Tab-separated table of C-alpha atoms in Angstrom:
chain	number	residue	atom	x	y	z
A	1	ASP	CA	-35.327	8.376	20.519
A	2	ILE	CA	-31.620	7.674	20.741
A	3	ALA	CA	-30.475	11.318	20.914
A	4	THR	CA	-32.761	12.056	23.870
A	5	GLY	CA	-31.655	8.849	25.592
A	6	ALA	CA	-27.986	9.733	25.130
A	7	VAL	CA	-28.434	13.219	26.587
A	8	ILE	CA	-30.401	11.844	29.554
A	9	ALA	CA	-27.721	9.186	30.176
A	10	ALA	CA	-24.921	11.783	30.014
A	11	VAL	CA	-26.706	14.101	32.439
A	12	ALA	CA	-27.445	11.172	34.774
A	13	MET	CA	-23.757	10.193	34.769
A	14	VAL	CA	-22.713	13.714	35.735
A	15	LEU	CA	-25.438	14.065	38.378
A	16	SER	CA	-24.595	10.684	39.924
A	17	ARG	CA	-20.895	11.702	39.929
A	18	CYS	CA	-19.810	8.775	37.758
A	19	LEU	CA	-18.314	11.434	35.535
A	20	THR	CA	-17.194	14.987	36.209
A	21	VAL	CA	-18.207	17.846	33.945
A	22	GLN	CA	-14.546	18.247	32.934
A	23	GLN	CA	-14.296	14.543	31.977
A	24	ALA	CA	-17.523	14.790	29.984
A	25	TYR	CA	-16.219	17.835	28.123
A	26	SER	CA	-12.818	16.316	27.345
A	27	ALA	CA	-14.173	12.882	26.273
A	28	PRO	CA	-15.273	13.713	22.707
A	29	ASP	CA	-12.619	13.840	20.007
A	30	TRP	CA	-13.353	17.391	18.892
A	31	ASN	CA	-11.189	17.085	15.770
A	32	VAL	CA	-13.371	14.226	14.510
A	33	LEU	CA	-16.565	16.109	15.354
A	34	PHE	CA	-15.424	19.211	13.473
A	35	LEU	CA	-14.244	17.068	10.556
A	36	LEU	CA	-17.652	15.406	10.377
A	37	ALA	CA	-19.417	18.750	10.601
A	38	GLY	CA	-17.313	19.998	7.697
A	39	PHE	CA	-18.060	16.927	5.602
A	40	LEU	CA	-21.766	17.165	6.396
A	41	ALA	CA	-21.652	20.702	5.057
A	42	MET	CA	-19.712	19.464	2.033
A	43	GLY	CA	-22.300	16.727	1.460
A	44	THR	CA	-25.054	19.346	1.584
A	45	ALA	CA	-23.091	21.531	-0.829
A	46	LEU	CA	-22.613	18.595	-3.225
A	47	GLU	CA	-26.336	18.020	-3.147
A	48	THR	CA	-27.231	21.708	-3.515
A	49	VAL	CA	-25.022	22.348	-6.565
A	50	GLY	CA	-26.083	19.099	-8.204
A	51	LEU	CA	-22.788	17.190	-8.016
A	52	ALA	CA	-24.395	14.409	-5.968
A	53	THR	CA	-27.031	14.000	-8.672
A	54	ASP	CA	-24.384	14.038	-11.404
A	55	ALA	CA	-22.302	11.421	-9.587
A	56	ALA	CA	-25.383	9.271	-8.977
A	57	ASP	CA	-26.423	9.591	-12.624
A	58	GLY	CA	-22.917	8.560	-13.676
A	59	LEU	CA	-23.051	5.535	-11.388
A	60	VAL	CA	-26.465	4.517	-12.685
A	61	GLY	CA	-25.363	5.047	-16.293
A	62	LEU	CA	-22.203	3.008	-15.773
A	63	LEU	CA	-23.871	0.091	-13.989
A	64	HIS	CA	-27.411	0.183	-15.412
A	65	GLY	CA	-28.656	-3.326	-16.095
A	66	ALA	CA	-25.888	-4.990	-14.048
A	67	PRO	CA	-26.883	-7.591	-11.444
A	68	ALA	CA	-27.333	-6.358	-7.877
A	69	TRP	CA	-24.166	-8.091	-6.682
A	70	VAL	CA	-22.076	-6.213	-9.268
A	71	ILE	CA	-23.554	-2.848	-8.287
A	72	VAL	CA	-23.144	-3.478	-4.553
A	73	GLY	CA	-19.615	-4.808	-5.120
A	74	ALA	CA	-18.611	-1.768	-7.185
A	75	VAL	CA	-19.940	0.669	-4.589
A	76	TYR	CA	-18.292	-1.365	-1.811
A	77	LEU	CA	-14.883	-1.398	-3.520
A	78	PHE	CA	-14.996	2.303	-4.363
A	79	VAL	CA	-15.909	3.323	-0.815
A	80	ALA	CA	-13.420	0.891	0.743
A	81	PHE	CA	-10.541	2.194	-1.399
A	82	MET	CA	-11.529	5.794	-0.621
A	83	SER	CA	-11.572	4.934	3.102
A	84	ASP	CA	-7.889	4.105	2.825
A	85	LEU	CA	-7.219	7.700	1.791
A	86	LEU	CA	-9.799	9.685	3.777
A	87	SER	CA	-11.336	8.993	7.149
A	88	ASN	CA	-14.095	6.424	7.054
A	89	GLN	CA	-16.585	8.902	8.526
A	90	ALA	CA	-15.740	11.455	5.870
A	91	ILE	CA	-16.143	9.130	2.899
A	92	ALA	CA	-19.381	7.682	4.306
A	93	THR	CA	-20.772	11.175	4.803
A	94	LEU	CA	-19.842	12.160	1.255
A	95	MET	CA	-21.241	8.988	-0.301
A	96	ILE	CA	-24.630	8.946	1.428
A	97	PRO	CA	-26.372	11.517	-0.816
A	98	ILE	CA	-24.823	9.909	-3.901
A	99	VAL	CA	-25.948	6.352	-3.138
A	100	VAL	CA	-29.416	7.486	-2.040
A	101	LYS	CA	-29.900	9.209	-5.405
A	102	ALA	CA	-28.337	6.265	-7.267
A	103	SER	CA	-30.750	3.913	-5.487
A	104	VAL	CA	-33.645	5.898	-6.911
A	105	GLY	CA	-32.055	5.660	-10.367
A	106	PHE	CA	-31.780	1.874	-10.028
A	107	GLY	CA	-35.340	1.671	-8.664
A	108	TRP	CA	-34.013	0.237	-5.389
A	109	HIS	CA	-34.617	0.805	-1.701
A	110	SER	CA	-31.772	3.015	-0.520
A	111	GLN	CA	-30.869	0.748	2.402
A	112	THR	CA	-29.096	-1.720	0.099
A	113	LEU	CA	-26.431	0.744	-1.061
A	114	LEU	CA	-26.358	2.501	2.310
A	115	MET	CA	-25.374	-0.801	3.925
A	116	ALA	CA	-22.660	-1.252	1.291
A	117	VAL	CA	-21.312	2.189	2.216
A	118	ALA	CA	-21.513	1.449	5.940
A	119	PHE	CA	-19.623	-1.839	5.680
A	120	ALA	CA	-17.088	-0.579	3.137
A	121	ALA	CA	-16.273	2.574	5.084
A	122	SER	CA	-15.133	0.311	7.907
A	123	ALA	CA	-12.900	-1.780	5.638
A	124	ALA	CA	-9.805	0.400	5.488
A	125	PHE	CA	-7.261	-2.415	5.411
A	126	LEU	CA	-4.687	-1.181	2.887
A	127	THR	CA	-2.966	1.664	4.701
A	128	PRO	CA	-2.050	2.440	8.275
A	129	VAL	CA	-3.670	5.864	7.918
A	130	GLY	CA	-7.065	4.637	6.760
A	131	TYR	CA	-8.330	3.802	10.220
A	132	GLN	CA	-7.247	4.869	13.703
A	133	THR	CA	-6.629	1.311	14.923
A	134	ASN	CA	-4.297	0.640	11.997
A	135	LEU	CA	-2.291	3.702	12.951
A	136	LEU	CA	-2.196	2.680	16.614
A	137	VAL	CA	-0.575	-0.685	15.843
A	138	TYR	CA	1.619	0.512	12.966
A	139	ALA	CA	4.712	1.676	14.869
A	140	PRO	CA	4.467	-0.400	18.081
A	141	GLY	CA	3.926	-3.585	16.059
A	142	GLY	CA	6.927	-2.878	13.867
A	143	TYR	CA	4.798	-3.063	10.735
A	144	ARG	CA	5.772	-1.596	7.390
A	145	PHE	CA	3.417	0.135	4.972
A	146	ARG	CA	3.776	-2.840	2.635
A	147	ASP	CA	2.467	-5.209	5.344
A	148	PHE	CA	-0.926	-3.538	5.216
A	149	ILE	CA	-1.131	-4.014	1.445
A	150	VAL	CA	0.029	-7.640	1.526
A	151	VAL	CA	-2.549	-8.629	4.140
A	152	GLY	CA	-5.180	-6.015	3.346
A	153	LEU	CA	-5.619	-6.560	-0.393
A	154	PRO	CA	-6.760	-10.201	-0.218
A	155	LEU	CA	-8.872	-9.327	2.811
A	156	ARG	CA	-10.405	-6.384	0.919
A	157	PHE	CA	-11.449	-8.550	-2.021
A	158	ALA	CA	-12.734	-11.361	0.204
A	159	PHE	CA	-14.907	-8.904	2.130
A	160	ALA	CA	-16.064	-7.298	-1.125
A	161	VAL	CA	-17.223	-10.665	-2.490
A	162	ILE	CA	-19.022	-11.489	0.759
A	163	ALA	CA	-20.651	-8.035	0.852
A	164	ALA	CA	-21.633	-8.164	-2.834
A	165	ILE	CA	-23.460	-11.439	-2.239
A	166	ALA	CA	-24.789	-10.989	1.303
A	167	ILE	CA	-25.998	-7.373	1.234
A	168	PRO	CA	-28.498	-7.820	-1.632
A	169	MET	CA	-29.715	-11.012	0.059
A	170	ALA	CA	-30.187	-9.367	3.461
A	171	TYR	CA	-31.363	-5.965	2.167
A	172	SER	CA	-33.364	-6.703	-0.946
A	173	PRO	CA	-32.818	-3.927	-3.486
A	174	HIS	CA	-36.455	-3.993	-4.640
């Protein structure tokens, strides 16, 4: 499996001296790892106390009977807009239990909405803080906050339309 392969590759790199132990230790972004660990715990807590089920039930109730492209588009837009405010890993981690439960409510395979979450979480175009690359180019490029909105909003809706059509075609809901 991939986890075993990654550990074997890391050990092989250290043993073959392609990488020192110090380099291997300092390579991970520990802040991101701890953030993800916290959001995984929060996702588990949401599921345990029933908030994930309540949110999924609300989503199913709101969009019940809508065509697949509308449901995928709504999930995509919600996650994409949330990714502009929170880290994309955090919002994806929080949304996974919700969309899995919502998929059951719609009578769908979960992969359809999971793919919508995966693509949308990477579509943080509206703010410089939504994604690390945006922040990296923000100051050196001389961009203003408004520039991200002007370019990002049309891009956001274009990607949402493409995702709403393509995801149900590629990952059949039923």
